[in-house]
mmCIF file with all atom_site columns, C-alpha atoms in Angstrom:
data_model
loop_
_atom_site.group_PDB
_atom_site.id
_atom_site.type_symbol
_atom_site.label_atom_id
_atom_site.label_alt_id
_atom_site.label_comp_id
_atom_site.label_asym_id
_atom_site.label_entity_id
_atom_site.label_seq_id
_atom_site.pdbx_PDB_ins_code
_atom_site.Cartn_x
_atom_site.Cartn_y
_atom_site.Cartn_z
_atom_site.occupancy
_atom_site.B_iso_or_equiv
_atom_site.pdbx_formal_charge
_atom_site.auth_seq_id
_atom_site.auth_comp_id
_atom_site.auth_asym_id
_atom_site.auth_atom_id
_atom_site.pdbx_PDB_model_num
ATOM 1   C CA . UNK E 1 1   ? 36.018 -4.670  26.452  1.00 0.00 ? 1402 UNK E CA 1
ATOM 2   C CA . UNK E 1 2   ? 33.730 -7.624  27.568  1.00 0.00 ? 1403 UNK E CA 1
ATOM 3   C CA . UNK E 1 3   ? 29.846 -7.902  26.685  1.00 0.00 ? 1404 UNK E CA 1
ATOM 4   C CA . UNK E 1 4   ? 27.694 -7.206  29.535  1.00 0.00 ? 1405 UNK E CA 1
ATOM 5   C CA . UNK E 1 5   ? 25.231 -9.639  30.684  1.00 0.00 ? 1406 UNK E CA 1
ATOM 6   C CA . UNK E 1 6   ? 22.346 -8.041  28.156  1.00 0.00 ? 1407 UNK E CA 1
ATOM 7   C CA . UNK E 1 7   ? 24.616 -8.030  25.045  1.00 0.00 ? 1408 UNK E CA 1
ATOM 8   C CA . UNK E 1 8   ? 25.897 -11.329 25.727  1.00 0.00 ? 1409 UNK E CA 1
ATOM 9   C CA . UNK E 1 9   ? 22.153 -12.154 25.498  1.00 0.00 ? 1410 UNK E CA 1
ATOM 10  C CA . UNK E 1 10  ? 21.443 -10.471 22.769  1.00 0.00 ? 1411 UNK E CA 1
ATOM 11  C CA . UNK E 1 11  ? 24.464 -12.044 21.008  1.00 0.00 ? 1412 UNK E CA 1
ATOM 12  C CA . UNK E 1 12  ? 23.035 -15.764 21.695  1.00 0.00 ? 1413 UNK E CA 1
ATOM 13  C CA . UNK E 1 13  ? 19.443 -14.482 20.721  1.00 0.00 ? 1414 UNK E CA 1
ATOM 14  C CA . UNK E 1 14  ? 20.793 -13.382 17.170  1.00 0.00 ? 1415 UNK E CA 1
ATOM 15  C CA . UNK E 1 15  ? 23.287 -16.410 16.344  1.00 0.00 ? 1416 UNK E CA 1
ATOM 16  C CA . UNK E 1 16  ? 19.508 -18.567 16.943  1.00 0.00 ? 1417 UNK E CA 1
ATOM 17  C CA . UNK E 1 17  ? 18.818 -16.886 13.996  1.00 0.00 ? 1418 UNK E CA 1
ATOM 18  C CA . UNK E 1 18  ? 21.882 -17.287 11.976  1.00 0.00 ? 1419 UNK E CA 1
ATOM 19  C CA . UNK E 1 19  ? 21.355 -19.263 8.507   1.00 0.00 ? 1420 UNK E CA 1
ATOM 20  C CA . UNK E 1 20  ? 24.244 -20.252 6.497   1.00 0.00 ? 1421 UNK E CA 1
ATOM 21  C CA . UNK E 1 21  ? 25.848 -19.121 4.170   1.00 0.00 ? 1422 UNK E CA 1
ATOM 22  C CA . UNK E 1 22  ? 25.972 -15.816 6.135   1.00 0.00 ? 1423 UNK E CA 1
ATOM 23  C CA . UNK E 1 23  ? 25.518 -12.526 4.546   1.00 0.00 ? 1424 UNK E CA 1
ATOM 24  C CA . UNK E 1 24  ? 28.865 -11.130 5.361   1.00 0.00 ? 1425 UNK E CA 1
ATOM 25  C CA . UNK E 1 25  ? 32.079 -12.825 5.374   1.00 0.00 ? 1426 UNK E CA 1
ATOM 26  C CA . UNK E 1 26  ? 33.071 -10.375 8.571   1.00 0.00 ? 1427 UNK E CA 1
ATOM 27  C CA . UNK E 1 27  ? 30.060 -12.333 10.608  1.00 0.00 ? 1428 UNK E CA 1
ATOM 28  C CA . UNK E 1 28  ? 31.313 -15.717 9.735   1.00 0.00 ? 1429 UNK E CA 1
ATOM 29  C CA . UNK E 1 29  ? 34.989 -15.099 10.042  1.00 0.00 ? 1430 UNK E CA 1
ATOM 30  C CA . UNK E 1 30  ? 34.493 -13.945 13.623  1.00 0.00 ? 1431 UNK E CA 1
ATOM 31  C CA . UNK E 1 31  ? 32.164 -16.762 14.847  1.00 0.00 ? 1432 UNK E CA 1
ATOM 32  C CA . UNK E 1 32  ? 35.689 -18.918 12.705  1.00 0.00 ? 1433 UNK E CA 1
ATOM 33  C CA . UNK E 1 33  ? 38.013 -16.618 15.236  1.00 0.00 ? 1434 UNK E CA 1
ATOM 34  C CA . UNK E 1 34  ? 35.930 -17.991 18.510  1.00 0.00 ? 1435 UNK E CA 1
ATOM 35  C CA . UNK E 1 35  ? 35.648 -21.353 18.208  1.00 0.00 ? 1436 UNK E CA 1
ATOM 36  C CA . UNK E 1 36  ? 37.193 -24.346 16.736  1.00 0.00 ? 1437 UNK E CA 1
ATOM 37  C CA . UNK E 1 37  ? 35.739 -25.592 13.572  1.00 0.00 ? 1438 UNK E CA 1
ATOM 38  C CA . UNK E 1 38  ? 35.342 -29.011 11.948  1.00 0.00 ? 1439 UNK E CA 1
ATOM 39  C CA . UNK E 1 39  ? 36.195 -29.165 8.211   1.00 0.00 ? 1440 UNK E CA 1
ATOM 40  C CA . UNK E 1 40  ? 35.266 -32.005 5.649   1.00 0.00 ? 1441 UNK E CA 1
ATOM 41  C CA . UNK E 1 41  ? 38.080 -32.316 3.374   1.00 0.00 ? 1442 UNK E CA 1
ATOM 42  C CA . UNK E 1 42  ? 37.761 -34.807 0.701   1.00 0.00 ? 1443 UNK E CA 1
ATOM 43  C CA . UNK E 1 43  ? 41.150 -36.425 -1.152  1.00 0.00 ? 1444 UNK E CA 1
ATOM 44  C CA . UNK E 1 44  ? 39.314 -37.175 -4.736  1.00 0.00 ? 1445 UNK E CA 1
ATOM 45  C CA . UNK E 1 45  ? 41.330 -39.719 -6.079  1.00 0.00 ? 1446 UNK E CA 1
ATOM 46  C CA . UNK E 1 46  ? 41.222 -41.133 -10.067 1.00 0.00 ? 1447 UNK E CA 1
ATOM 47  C CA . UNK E 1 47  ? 42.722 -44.439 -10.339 1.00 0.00 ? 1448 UNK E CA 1
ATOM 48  C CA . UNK E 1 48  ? 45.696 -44.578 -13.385 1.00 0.00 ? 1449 UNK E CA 1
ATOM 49  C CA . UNK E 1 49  ? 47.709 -47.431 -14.148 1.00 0.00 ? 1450 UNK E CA 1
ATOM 50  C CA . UNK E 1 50  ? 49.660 -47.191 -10.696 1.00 0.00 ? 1451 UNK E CA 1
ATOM 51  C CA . UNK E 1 51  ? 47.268 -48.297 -8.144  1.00 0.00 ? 1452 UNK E CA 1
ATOM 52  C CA . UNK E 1 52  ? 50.267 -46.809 -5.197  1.00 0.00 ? 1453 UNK E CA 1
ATOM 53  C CA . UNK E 1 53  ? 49.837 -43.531 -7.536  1.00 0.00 ? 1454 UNK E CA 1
ATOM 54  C CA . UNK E 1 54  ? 46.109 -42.158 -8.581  1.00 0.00 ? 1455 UNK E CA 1
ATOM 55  C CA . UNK E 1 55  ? 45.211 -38.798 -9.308  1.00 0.00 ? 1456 UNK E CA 1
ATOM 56  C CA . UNK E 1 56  ? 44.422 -36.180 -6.934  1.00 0.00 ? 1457 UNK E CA 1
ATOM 57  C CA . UNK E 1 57  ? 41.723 -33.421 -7.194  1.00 0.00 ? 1458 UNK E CA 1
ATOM 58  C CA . UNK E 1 58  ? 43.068 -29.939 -6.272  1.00 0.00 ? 1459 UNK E CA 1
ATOM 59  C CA . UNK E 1 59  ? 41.752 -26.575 -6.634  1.00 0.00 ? 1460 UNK E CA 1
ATOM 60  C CA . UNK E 1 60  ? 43.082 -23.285 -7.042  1.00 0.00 ? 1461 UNK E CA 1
ATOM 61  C CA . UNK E 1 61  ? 41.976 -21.059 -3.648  1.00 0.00 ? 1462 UNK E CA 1
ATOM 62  C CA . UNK E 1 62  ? 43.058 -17.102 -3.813  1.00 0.00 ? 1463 UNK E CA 1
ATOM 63  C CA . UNK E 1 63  ? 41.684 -14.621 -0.975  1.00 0.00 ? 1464 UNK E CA 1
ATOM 64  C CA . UNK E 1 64  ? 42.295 -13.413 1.773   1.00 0.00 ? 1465 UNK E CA 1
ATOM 65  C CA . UNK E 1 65  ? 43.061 -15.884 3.886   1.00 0.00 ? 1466 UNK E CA 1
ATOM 66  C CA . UNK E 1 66  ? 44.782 -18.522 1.295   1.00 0.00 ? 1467 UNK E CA 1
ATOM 67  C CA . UNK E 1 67  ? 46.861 -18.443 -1.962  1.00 0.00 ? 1468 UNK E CA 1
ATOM 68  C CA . UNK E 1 68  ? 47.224 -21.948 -3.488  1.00 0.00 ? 1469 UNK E CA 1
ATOM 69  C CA . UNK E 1 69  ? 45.963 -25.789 -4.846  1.00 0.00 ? 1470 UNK E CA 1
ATOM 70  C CA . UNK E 1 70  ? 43.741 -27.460 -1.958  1.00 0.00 ? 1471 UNK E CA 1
ATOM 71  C CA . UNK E 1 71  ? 41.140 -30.144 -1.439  1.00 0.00 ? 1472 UNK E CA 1
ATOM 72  C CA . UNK E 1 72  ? 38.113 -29.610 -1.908  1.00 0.00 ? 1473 UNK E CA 1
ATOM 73  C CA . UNK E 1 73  ? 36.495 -28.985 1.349   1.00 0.00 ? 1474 UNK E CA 1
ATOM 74  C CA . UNK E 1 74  ? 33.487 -27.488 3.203   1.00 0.00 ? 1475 UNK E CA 1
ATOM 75  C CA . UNK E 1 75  ? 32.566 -26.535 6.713   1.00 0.00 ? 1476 UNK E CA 1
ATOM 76  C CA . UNK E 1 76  ? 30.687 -29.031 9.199   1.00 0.00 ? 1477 UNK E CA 1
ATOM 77  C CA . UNK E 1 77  ? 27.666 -26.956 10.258  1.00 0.00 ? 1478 UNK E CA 1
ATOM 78  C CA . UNK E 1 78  ? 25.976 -27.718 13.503  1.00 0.00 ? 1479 UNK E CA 1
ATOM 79  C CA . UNK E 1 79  ? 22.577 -28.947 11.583  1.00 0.00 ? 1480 UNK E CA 1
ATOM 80  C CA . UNK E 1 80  ? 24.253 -31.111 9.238   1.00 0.00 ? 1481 UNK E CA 1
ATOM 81  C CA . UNK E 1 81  ? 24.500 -34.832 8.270   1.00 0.00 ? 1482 UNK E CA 1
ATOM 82  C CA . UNK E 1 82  ? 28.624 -36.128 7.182   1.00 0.00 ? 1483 UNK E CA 1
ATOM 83  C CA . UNK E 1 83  ? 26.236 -37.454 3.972   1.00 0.00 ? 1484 UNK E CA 1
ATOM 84  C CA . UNK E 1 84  ? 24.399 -33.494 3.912   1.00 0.00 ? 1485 UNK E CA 1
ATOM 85  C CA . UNK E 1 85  ? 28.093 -32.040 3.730   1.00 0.00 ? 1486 UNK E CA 1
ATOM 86  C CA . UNK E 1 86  ? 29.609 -34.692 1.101   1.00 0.00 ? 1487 UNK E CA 1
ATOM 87  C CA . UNK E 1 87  ? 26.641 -34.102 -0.852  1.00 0.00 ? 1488 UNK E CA 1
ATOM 88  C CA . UNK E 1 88  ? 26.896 -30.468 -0.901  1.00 0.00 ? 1489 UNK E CA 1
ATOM 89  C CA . UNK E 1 89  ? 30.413 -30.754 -1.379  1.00 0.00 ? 1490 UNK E CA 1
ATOM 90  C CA . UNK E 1 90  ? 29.967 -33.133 -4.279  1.00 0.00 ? 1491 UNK E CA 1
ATOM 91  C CA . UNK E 1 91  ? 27.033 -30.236 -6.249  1.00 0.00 ? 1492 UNK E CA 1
ATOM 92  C CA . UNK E 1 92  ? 29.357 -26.979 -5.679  1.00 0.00 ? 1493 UNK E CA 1
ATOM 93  C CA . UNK E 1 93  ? 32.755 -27.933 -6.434  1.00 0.00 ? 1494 UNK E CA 1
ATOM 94  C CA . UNK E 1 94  ? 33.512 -31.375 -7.748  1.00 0.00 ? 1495 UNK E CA 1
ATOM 95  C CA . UNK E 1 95  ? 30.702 -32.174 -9.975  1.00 0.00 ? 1496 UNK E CA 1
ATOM 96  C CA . UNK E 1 96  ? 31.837 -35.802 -10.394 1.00 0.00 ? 1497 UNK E CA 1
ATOM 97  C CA . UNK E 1 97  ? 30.541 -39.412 -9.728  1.00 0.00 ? 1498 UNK E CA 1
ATOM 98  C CA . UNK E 1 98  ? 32.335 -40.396 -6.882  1.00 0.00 ? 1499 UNK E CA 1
ATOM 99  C CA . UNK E 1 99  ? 31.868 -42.943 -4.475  1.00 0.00 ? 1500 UNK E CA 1
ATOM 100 C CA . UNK E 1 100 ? 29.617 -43.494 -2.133  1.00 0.00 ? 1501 UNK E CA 1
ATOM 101 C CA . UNK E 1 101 ? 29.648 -43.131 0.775   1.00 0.00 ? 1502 UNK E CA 1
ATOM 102 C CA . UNK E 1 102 ? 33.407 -41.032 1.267   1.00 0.00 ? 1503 UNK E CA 1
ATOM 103 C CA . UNK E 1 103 ? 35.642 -43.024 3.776   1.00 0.00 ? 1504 UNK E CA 1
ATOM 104 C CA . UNK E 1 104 ? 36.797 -41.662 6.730   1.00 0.00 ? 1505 UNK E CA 1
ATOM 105 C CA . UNK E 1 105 ? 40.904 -41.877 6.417   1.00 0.00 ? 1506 UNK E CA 1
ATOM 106 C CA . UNK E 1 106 ? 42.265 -39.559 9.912   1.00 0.00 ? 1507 UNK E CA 1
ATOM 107 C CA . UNK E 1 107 ? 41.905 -35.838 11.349  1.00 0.00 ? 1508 UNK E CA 1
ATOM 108 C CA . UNK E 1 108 ? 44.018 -33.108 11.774  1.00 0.00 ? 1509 UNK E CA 1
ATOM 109 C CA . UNK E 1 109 ? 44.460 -30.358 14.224  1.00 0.00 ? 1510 UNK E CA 1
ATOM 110 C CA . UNK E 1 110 ? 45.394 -27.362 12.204  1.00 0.00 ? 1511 UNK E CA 1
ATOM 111 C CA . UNK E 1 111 ? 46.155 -24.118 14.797  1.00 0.00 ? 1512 UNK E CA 1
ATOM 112 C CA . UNK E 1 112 ? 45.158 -20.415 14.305  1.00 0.00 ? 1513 UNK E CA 1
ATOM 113 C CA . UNK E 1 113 ? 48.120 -19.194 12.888  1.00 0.00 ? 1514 UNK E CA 1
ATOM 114 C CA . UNK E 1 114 ? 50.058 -17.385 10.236  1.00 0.00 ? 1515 UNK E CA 1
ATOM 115 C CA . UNK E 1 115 ? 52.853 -19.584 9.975   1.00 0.00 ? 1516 UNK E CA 1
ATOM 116 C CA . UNK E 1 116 ? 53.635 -22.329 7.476   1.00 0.00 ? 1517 UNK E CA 1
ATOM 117 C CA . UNK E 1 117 ? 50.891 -24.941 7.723   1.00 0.00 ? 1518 UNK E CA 1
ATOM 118 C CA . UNK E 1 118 ? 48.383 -22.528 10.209  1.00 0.00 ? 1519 UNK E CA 1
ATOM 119 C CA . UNK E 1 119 ? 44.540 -21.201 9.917   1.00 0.00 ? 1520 UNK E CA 1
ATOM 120 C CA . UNK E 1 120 ? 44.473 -17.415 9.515   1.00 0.00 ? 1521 UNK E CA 1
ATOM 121 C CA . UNK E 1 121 ? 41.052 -18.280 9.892   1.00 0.00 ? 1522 UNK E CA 1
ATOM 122 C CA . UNK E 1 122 ? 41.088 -20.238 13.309  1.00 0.00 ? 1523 UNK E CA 1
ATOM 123 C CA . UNK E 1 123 ? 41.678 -23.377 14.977  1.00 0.00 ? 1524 UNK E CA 1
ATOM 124 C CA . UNK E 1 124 ? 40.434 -26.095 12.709  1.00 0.00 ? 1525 UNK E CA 1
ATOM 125 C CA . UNK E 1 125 ? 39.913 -29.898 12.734  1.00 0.00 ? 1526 UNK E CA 1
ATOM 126 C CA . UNK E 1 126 ? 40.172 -31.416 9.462   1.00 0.00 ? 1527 UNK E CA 1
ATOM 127 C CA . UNK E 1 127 ? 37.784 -34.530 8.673   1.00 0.00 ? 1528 UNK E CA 1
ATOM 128 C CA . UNK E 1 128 ? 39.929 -36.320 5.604   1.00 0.00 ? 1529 UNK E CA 1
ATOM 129 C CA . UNK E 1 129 ? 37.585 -38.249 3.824   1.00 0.00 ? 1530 UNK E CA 1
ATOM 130 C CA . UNK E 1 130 ? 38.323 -40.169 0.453   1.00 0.00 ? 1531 UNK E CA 1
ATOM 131 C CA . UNK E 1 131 ? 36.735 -41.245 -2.648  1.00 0.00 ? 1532 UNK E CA 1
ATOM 132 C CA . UNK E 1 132 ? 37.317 -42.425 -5.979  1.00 0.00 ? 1533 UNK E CA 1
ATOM 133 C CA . UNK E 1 133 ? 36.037 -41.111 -8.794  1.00 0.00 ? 1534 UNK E CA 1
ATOM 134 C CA . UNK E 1 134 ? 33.261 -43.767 -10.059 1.00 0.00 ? 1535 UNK E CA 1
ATOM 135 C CA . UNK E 1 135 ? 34.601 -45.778 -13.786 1.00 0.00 ? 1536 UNK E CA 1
ATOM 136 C CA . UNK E 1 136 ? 31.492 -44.156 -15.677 1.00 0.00 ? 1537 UNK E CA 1
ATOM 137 C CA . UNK E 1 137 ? 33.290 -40.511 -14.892 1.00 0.00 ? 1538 UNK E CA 1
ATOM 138 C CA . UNK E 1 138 ? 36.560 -41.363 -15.198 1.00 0.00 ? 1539 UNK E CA 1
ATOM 139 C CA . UNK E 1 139 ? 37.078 -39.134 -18.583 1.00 0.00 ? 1540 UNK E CA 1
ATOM 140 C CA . UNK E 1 140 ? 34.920 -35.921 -17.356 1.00 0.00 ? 1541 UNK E CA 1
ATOM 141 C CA . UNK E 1 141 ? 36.179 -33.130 -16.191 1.00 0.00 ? 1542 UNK E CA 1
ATOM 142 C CA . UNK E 1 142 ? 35.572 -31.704 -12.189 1.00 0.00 ? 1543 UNK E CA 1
ATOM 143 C CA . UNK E 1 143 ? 33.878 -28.652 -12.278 1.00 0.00 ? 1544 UNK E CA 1
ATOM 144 C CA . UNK E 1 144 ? 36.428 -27.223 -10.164 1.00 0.00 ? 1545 UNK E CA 1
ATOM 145 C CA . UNK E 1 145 ? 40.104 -27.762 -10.408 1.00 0.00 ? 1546 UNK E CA 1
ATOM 146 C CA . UNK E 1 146 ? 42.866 -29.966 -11.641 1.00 0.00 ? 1547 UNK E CA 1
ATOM 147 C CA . UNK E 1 147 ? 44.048 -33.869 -11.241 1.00 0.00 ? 1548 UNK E CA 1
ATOM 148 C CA . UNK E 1 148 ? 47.691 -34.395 -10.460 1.00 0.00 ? 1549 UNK E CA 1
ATOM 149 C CA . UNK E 1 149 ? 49.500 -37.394 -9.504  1.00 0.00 ? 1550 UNK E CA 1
ATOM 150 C CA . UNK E 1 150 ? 49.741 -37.874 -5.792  1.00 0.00 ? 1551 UNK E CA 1
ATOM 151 C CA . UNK E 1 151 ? 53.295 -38.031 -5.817  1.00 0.00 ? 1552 UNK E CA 1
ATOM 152 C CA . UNK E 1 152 ? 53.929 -34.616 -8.025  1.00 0.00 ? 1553 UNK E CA 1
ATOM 153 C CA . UNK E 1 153 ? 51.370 -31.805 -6.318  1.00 0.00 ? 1554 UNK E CA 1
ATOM 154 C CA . UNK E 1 154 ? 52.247 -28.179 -7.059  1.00 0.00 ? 1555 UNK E CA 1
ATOM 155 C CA . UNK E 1 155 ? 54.557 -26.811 -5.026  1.00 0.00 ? 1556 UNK E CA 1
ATOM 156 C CA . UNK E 1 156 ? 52.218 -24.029 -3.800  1.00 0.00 ? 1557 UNK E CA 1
ATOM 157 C CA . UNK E 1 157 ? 49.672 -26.427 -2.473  1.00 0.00 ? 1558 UNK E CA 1
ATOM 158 C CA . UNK E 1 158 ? 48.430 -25.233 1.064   1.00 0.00 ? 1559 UNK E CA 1
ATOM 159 C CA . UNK E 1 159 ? 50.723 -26.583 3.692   1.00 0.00 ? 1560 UNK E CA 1
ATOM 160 C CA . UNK E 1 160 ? 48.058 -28.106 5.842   1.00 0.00 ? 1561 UNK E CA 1
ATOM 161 C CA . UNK E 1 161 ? 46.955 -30.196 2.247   1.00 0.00 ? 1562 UNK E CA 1
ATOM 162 C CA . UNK E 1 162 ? 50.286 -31.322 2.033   1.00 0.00 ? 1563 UNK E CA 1
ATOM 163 C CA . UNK E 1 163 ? 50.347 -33.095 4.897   1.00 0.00 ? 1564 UNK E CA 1
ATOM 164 C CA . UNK E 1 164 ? 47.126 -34.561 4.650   1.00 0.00 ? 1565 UNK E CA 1
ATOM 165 C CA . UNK E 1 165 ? 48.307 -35.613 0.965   1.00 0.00 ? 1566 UNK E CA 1
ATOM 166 C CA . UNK E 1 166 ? 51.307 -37.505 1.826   1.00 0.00 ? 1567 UNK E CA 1
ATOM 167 C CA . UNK E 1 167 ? 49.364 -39.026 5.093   1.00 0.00 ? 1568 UNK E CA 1
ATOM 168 C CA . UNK E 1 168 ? 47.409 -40.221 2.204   1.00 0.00 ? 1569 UNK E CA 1
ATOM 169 C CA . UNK E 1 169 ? 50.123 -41.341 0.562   1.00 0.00 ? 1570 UNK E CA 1
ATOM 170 C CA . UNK E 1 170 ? 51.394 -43.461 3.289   1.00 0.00 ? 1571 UNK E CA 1
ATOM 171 C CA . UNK E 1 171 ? 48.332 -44.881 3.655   1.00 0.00 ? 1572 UNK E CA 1
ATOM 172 C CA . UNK E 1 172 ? 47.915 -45.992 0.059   1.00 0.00 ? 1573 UNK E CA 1
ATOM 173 C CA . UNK E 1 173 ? 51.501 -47.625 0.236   1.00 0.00 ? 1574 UNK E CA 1
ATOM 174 C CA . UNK E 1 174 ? 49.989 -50.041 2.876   1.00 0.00 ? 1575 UNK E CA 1
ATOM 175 C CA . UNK E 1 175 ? 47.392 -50.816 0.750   1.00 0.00 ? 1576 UNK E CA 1
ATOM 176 C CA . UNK E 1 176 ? 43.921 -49.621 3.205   1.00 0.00 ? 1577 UNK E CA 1
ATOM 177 C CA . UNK E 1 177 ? 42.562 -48.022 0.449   1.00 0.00 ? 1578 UNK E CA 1
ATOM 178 C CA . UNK E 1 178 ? 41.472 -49.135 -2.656  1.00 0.00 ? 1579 UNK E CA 1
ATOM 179 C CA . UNK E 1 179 ? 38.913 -48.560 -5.219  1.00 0.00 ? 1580 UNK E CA 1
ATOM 180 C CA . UNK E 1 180 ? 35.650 -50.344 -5.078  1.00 0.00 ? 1581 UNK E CA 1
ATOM 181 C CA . UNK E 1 181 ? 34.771 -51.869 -8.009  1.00 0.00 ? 1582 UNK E CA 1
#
């Protein structure tokens, strides 16, 4: 049944007030079901002796809505900077030196879905950003996570992270993306 005029009002009045991280995953998920989001997702790569073949950063992700090695990755909220989410990013789950600042590498449309590559969640547009892991950190440990080899992820990565992985990939075979040093 549709809002009327005075709960549509209502509605608006309240989501002025909404902080994040909301209180209730039910609240966020259904603002997620309304709207497409934008998502930073950050390839963390280590170099190794292959410069073609560094090191990925993947984490393990089991709920609801996903079972399997991912990206790390956050959502773009409407108050904050690309440099605010990286950051934030950076302090909960990686815990690394990386590279500053991340470099934009493509996006991706991912659809609301529950089919092989879908967003349970909702529509989504991925943000890939990339960045090496700095020389200084190359022997610590992420706080989150494992490194594989670009070319040998799990097989129960999240279909939408493969593709972004072997876009990657391609990319790094034409050479656009290379450590700083």
């Amino acid at each position: 049944m549709p809002l009327t005029r005075e709960q549509e009002l209502r509605c608006a009045e309240l989501l002025r007030q909404l902080t994040y991280p909301t209180k209730t995953t039910e609240l966020f998920e259904a603002i997620l079901n309304r709207v497409v989001t934008s998502a930073f997702e950050l390839a963390v790569l280590r170099p190794t002796g292959n410069v073609l073949c560094p090191e990925v950063l993947l984490i393990w992700r089991k709920d609801k809505h996903f079972k399997g090695w991912h990206m790390p990755g956050t959502m773009i909220l409407g108050d904050n900077s690309l440099e605010d989410v990286f950051t934030r990013l950076v302090d909960r789950e990686i815990g690394l030196s990386l590279e500053r600042p991340p470099r934009f590498v493509h996006r991706f449309f991912t659809p609301k879905g529950t089919g092989p590559g879908d967003n349970p969640r909702g529509t989504e547009i991925g943000l890939l950003h990339l960045s090496y892991v700095v020389p200084k950190a190359f022997a610590e440990e992420p706080r989150q996570g494992d490194f594989f080899l670009l070319t040998h992820i799990p097989k129960d990565t999240l279909e939408h992270h493969k593709r972004m992985i072997m876009y990657l990939e391609s990319e790094l075979r034409d050479s656009k993306y290379k450590p700083h040093r």
